[in-house]
Coordinates of C-alpha atoms and ligand atoms in Angstrom, one line a residue:
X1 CA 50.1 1.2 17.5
X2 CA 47.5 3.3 15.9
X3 CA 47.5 7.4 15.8
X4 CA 44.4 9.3 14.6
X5 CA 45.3 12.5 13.8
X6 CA 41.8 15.0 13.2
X7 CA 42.6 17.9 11.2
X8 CA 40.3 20.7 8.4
X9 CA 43.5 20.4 6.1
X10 CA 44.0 16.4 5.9
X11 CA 46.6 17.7 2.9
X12 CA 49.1 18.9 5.1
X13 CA 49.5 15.4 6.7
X14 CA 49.7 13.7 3.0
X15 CA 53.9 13.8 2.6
X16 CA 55.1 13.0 6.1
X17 CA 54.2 9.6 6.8
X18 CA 54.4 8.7 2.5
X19 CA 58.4 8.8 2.6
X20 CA 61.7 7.3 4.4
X21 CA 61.2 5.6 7.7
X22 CA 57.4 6.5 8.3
X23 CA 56.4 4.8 5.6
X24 CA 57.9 1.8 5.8
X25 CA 56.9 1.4 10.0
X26 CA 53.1 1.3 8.3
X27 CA 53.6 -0.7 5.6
X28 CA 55.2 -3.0 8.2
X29 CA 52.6 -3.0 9.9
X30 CA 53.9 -1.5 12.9
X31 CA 51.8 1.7 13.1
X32 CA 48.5 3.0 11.6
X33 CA 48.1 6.6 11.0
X34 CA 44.4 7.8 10.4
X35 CA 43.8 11.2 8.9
X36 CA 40.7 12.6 10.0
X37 CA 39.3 15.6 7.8
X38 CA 36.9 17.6 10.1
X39 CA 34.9 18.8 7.2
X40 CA 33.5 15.4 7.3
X41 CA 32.2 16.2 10.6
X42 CA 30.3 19.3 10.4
X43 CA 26.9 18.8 10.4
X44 CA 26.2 22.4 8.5
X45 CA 25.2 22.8 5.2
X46 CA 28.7 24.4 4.1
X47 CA 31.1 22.2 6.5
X48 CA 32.3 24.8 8.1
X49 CA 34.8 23.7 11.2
X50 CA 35.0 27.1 12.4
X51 CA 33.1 30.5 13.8
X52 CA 33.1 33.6 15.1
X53 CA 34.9 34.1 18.9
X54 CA 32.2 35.4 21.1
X55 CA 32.9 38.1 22.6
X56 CA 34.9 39.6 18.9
X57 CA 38.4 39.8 18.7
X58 CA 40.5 38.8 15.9
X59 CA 40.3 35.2 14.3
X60 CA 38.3 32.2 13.9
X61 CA 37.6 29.8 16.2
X62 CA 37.3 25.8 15.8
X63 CA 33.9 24.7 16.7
X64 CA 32.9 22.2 19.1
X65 CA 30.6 20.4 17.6
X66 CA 32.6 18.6 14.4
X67 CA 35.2 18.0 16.3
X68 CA 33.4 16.0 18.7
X69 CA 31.4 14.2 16.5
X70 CA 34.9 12.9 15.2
X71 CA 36.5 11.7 18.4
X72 CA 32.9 9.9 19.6
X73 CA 33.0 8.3 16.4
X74 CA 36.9 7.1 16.7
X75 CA 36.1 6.3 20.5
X76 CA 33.5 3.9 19.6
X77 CA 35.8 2.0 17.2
X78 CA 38.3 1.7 20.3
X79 CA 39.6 3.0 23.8
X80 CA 42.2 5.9 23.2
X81 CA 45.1 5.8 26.3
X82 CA 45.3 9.7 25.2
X83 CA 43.3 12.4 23.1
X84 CA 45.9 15.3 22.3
X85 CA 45.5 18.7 21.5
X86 CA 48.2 20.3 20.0
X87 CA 48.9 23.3 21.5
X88 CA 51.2 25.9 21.9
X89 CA 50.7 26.3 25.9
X90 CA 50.6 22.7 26.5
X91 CA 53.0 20.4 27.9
X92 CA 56.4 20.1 25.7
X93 CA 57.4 17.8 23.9
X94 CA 60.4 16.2 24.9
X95 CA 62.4 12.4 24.9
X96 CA 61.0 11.1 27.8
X97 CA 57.4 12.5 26.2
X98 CA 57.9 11.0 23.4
X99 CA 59.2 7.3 24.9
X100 CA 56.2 7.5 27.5
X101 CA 53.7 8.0 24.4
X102 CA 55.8 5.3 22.0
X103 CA 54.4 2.7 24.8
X104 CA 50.3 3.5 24.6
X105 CA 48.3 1.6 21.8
X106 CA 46.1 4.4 20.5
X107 CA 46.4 8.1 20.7
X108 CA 44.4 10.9 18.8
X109 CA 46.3 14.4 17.8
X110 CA 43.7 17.1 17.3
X111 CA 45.1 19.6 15.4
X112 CA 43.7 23.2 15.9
X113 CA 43.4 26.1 13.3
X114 CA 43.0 29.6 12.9
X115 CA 43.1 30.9 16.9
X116 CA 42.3 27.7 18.3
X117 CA 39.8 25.2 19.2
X118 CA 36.8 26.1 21.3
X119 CA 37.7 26.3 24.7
X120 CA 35.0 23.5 25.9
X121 CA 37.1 20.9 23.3
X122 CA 39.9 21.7 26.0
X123 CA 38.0 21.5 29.2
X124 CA 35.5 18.4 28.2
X125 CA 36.8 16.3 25.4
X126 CA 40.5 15.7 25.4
X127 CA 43.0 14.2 28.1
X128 CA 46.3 15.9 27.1
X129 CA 47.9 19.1 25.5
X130 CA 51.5 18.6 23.9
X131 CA 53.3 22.2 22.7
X132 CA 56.4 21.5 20.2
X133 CA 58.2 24.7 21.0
X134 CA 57.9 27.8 22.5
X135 CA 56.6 29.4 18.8
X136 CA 53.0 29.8 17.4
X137 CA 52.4 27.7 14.6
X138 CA 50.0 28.6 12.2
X139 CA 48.2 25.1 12.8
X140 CA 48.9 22.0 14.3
X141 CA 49.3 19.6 11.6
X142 CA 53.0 20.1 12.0
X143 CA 53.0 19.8 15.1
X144 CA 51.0 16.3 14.8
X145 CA 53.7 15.2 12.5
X146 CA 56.5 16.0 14.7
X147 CA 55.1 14.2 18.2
X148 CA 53.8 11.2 15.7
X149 CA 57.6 11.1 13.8
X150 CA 59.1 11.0 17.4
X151 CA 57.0 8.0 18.5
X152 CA 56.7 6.2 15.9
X153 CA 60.6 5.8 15.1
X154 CA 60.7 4.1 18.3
X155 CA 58.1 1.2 17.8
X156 CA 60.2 -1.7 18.3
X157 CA 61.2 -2.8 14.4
X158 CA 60.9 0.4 13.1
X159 CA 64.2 1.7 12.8
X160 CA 66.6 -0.8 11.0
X161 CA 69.5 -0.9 13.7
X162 CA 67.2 -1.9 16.9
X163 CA 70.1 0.0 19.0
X164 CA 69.7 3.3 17.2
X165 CA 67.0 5.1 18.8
X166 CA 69.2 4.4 21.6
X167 CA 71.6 6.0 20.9
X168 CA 70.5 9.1 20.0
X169 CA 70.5 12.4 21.6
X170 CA 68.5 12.9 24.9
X171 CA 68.2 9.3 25.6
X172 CA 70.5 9.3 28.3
X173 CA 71.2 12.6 29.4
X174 CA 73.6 13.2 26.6
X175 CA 73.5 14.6 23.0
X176 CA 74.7 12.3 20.2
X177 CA 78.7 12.4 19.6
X178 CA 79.7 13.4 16.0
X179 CA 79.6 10.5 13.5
X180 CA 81.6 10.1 9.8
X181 CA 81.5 7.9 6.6
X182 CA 83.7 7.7 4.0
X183 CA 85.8 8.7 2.6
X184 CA 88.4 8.5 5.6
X185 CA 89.9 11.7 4.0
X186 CA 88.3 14.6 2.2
X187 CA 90.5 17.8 1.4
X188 CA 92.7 17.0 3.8
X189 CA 89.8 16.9 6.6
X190 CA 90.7 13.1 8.2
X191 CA 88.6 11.1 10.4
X192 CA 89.8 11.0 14.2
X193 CA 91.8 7.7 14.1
X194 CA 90.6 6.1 16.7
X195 CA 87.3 5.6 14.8
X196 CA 89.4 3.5 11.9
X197 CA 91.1 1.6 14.7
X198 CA 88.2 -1.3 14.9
X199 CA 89.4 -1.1 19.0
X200 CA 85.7 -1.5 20.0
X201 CA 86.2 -0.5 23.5
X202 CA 88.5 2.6 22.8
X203 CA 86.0 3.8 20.2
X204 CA 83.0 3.4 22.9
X205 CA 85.2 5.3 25.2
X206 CA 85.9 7.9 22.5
X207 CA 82.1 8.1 21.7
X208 CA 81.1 8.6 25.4
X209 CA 83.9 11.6 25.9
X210 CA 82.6 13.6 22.8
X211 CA 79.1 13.1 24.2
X212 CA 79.9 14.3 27.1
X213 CA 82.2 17.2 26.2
X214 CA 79.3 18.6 23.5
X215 CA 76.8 17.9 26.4
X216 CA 78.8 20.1 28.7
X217 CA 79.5 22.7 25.9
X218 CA 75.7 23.0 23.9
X219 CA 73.4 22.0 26.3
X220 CA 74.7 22.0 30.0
X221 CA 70.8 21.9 31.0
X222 CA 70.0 18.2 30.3
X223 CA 73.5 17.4 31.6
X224 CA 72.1 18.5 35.3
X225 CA 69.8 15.4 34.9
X226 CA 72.5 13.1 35.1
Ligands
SAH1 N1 45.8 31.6 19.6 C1 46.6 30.5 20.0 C2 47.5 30.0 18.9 C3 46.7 29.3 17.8 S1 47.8 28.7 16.6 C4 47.6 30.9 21.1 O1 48.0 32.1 21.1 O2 47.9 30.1 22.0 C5 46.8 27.6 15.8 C6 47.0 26.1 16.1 O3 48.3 25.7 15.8 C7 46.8 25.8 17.6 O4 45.4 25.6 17.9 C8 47.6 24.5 17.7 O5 46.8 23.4 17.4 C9 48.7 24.7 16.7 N2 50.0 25.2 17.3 C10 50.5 26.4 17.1 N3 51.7 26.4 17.7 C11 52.0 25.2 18.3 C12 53.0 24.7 19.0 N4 54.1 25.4 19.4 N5 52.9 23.4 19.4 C13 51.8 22.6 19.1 N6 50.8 23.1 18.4 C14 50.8 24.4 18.0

């Protein structure tokens, strides 16, 4: 899988994908993340990426023009299944997002500054909008780094434990039960039992009943799914 990510602060995207899990799924080989500095794209003598909103009001607004410089020049390298603004009115971001984007090839993330992008990038240039919250971000590089983290942990060889994106909460229905390590004790604080037993079936049973009962108590909404 490969995800372009266009940005005017390429810095912002530096530390996420050079630690842990992310870095390892591309020096496996299993993603590529390109970073896409805008600047690079502005065709003005200062490479400016953004302007005055017509019409006034407070804040810039991200030009047209270097922004689609970039995305014609990363669509004539290859065929993009989506081109994703990042946007706080857009479509949120949730499991079932996130699985249906872990199975295209090559996605862009536009990341938008300042008050936004101009309106025509919307309308013209880009085939999806993906919100991560209900919150106004300051830009989208975040953003971008969240819906890219999500994916990418479930390329197939990414995570060590194939089984554990799986696992995890909202896959099916349910949030994750509570897990432990060692030590089996700790200032009197013990491990539930069953979970020393080694009685696989008892401890899948256990697992699925403290699923269900923090599903039911934290978030009954995602239990009406089921
Ligand atoms: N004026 C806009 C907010 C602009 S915030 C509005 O009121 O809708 C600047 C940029 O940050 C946006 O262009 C977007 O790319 C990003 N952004 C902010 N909040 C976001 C969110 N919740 N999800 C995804 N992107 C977000």
């Amino acid at each position: 899988m490969r995800i372009d990510i266009i940005t005017c602060l390429p810095r912002l995207l530096d530390s996420p994908f050079s630690d842990s899990i992310l870095k390892r799924a591309q020096q496996k080989g299993l993603v590529t993340v390109g970073v896409h500095d805008l600047r690079e794209y502005a065709n003005n003598k200062h490479r400016t990426t953004d302007d005055y909103a017509f019409g006034g009001g407070a804040g810039m607004v991200m030009m047209i023009e270097p922004i689609d410089n970039c995305i014609t020049k990363l669509k004539s390298e290859r065929t993009y299944d989506e081109i994703i603004y990042m946007s706080p009115d857009g479509e949120m971001l949730t499991q079932p997002v996130a699985n249906e984007l872990s199975l295209k090839k090559n996605l862009i993330l536009l990341c938008g500054h300042y008050k936004g992008v101009d309106e025509r990038v919307r309308e013209h240039l880009i085939t999806r909008e993906i919100s991560i919250g209900n919150y106004v971000l300051s830009g989208g590089e975040l953003a971008a780094a969240v819906v890219a983290d999500a994916v990418i942990r479930l390329l197939p060889g990414v995570l060590n434990d194939e089984t554990s994106a799986l696992t995890d909460s909202f896959q099916d229905g349910l949030v994750a039960p509570p897990v432990y390590t060692r030590p089996a004790e700790y200032k009197g604080w013990r491990v539930p039992e069953v979970l020393l037993s080694g009685h696989e079936a008892k401890i899948a049973q256990w697992k699925y009943e403290k699923s269900l009962e923090r599903t039911k108590k934290r978030r009954p909404d995602i239990l009406k799914g089921i």
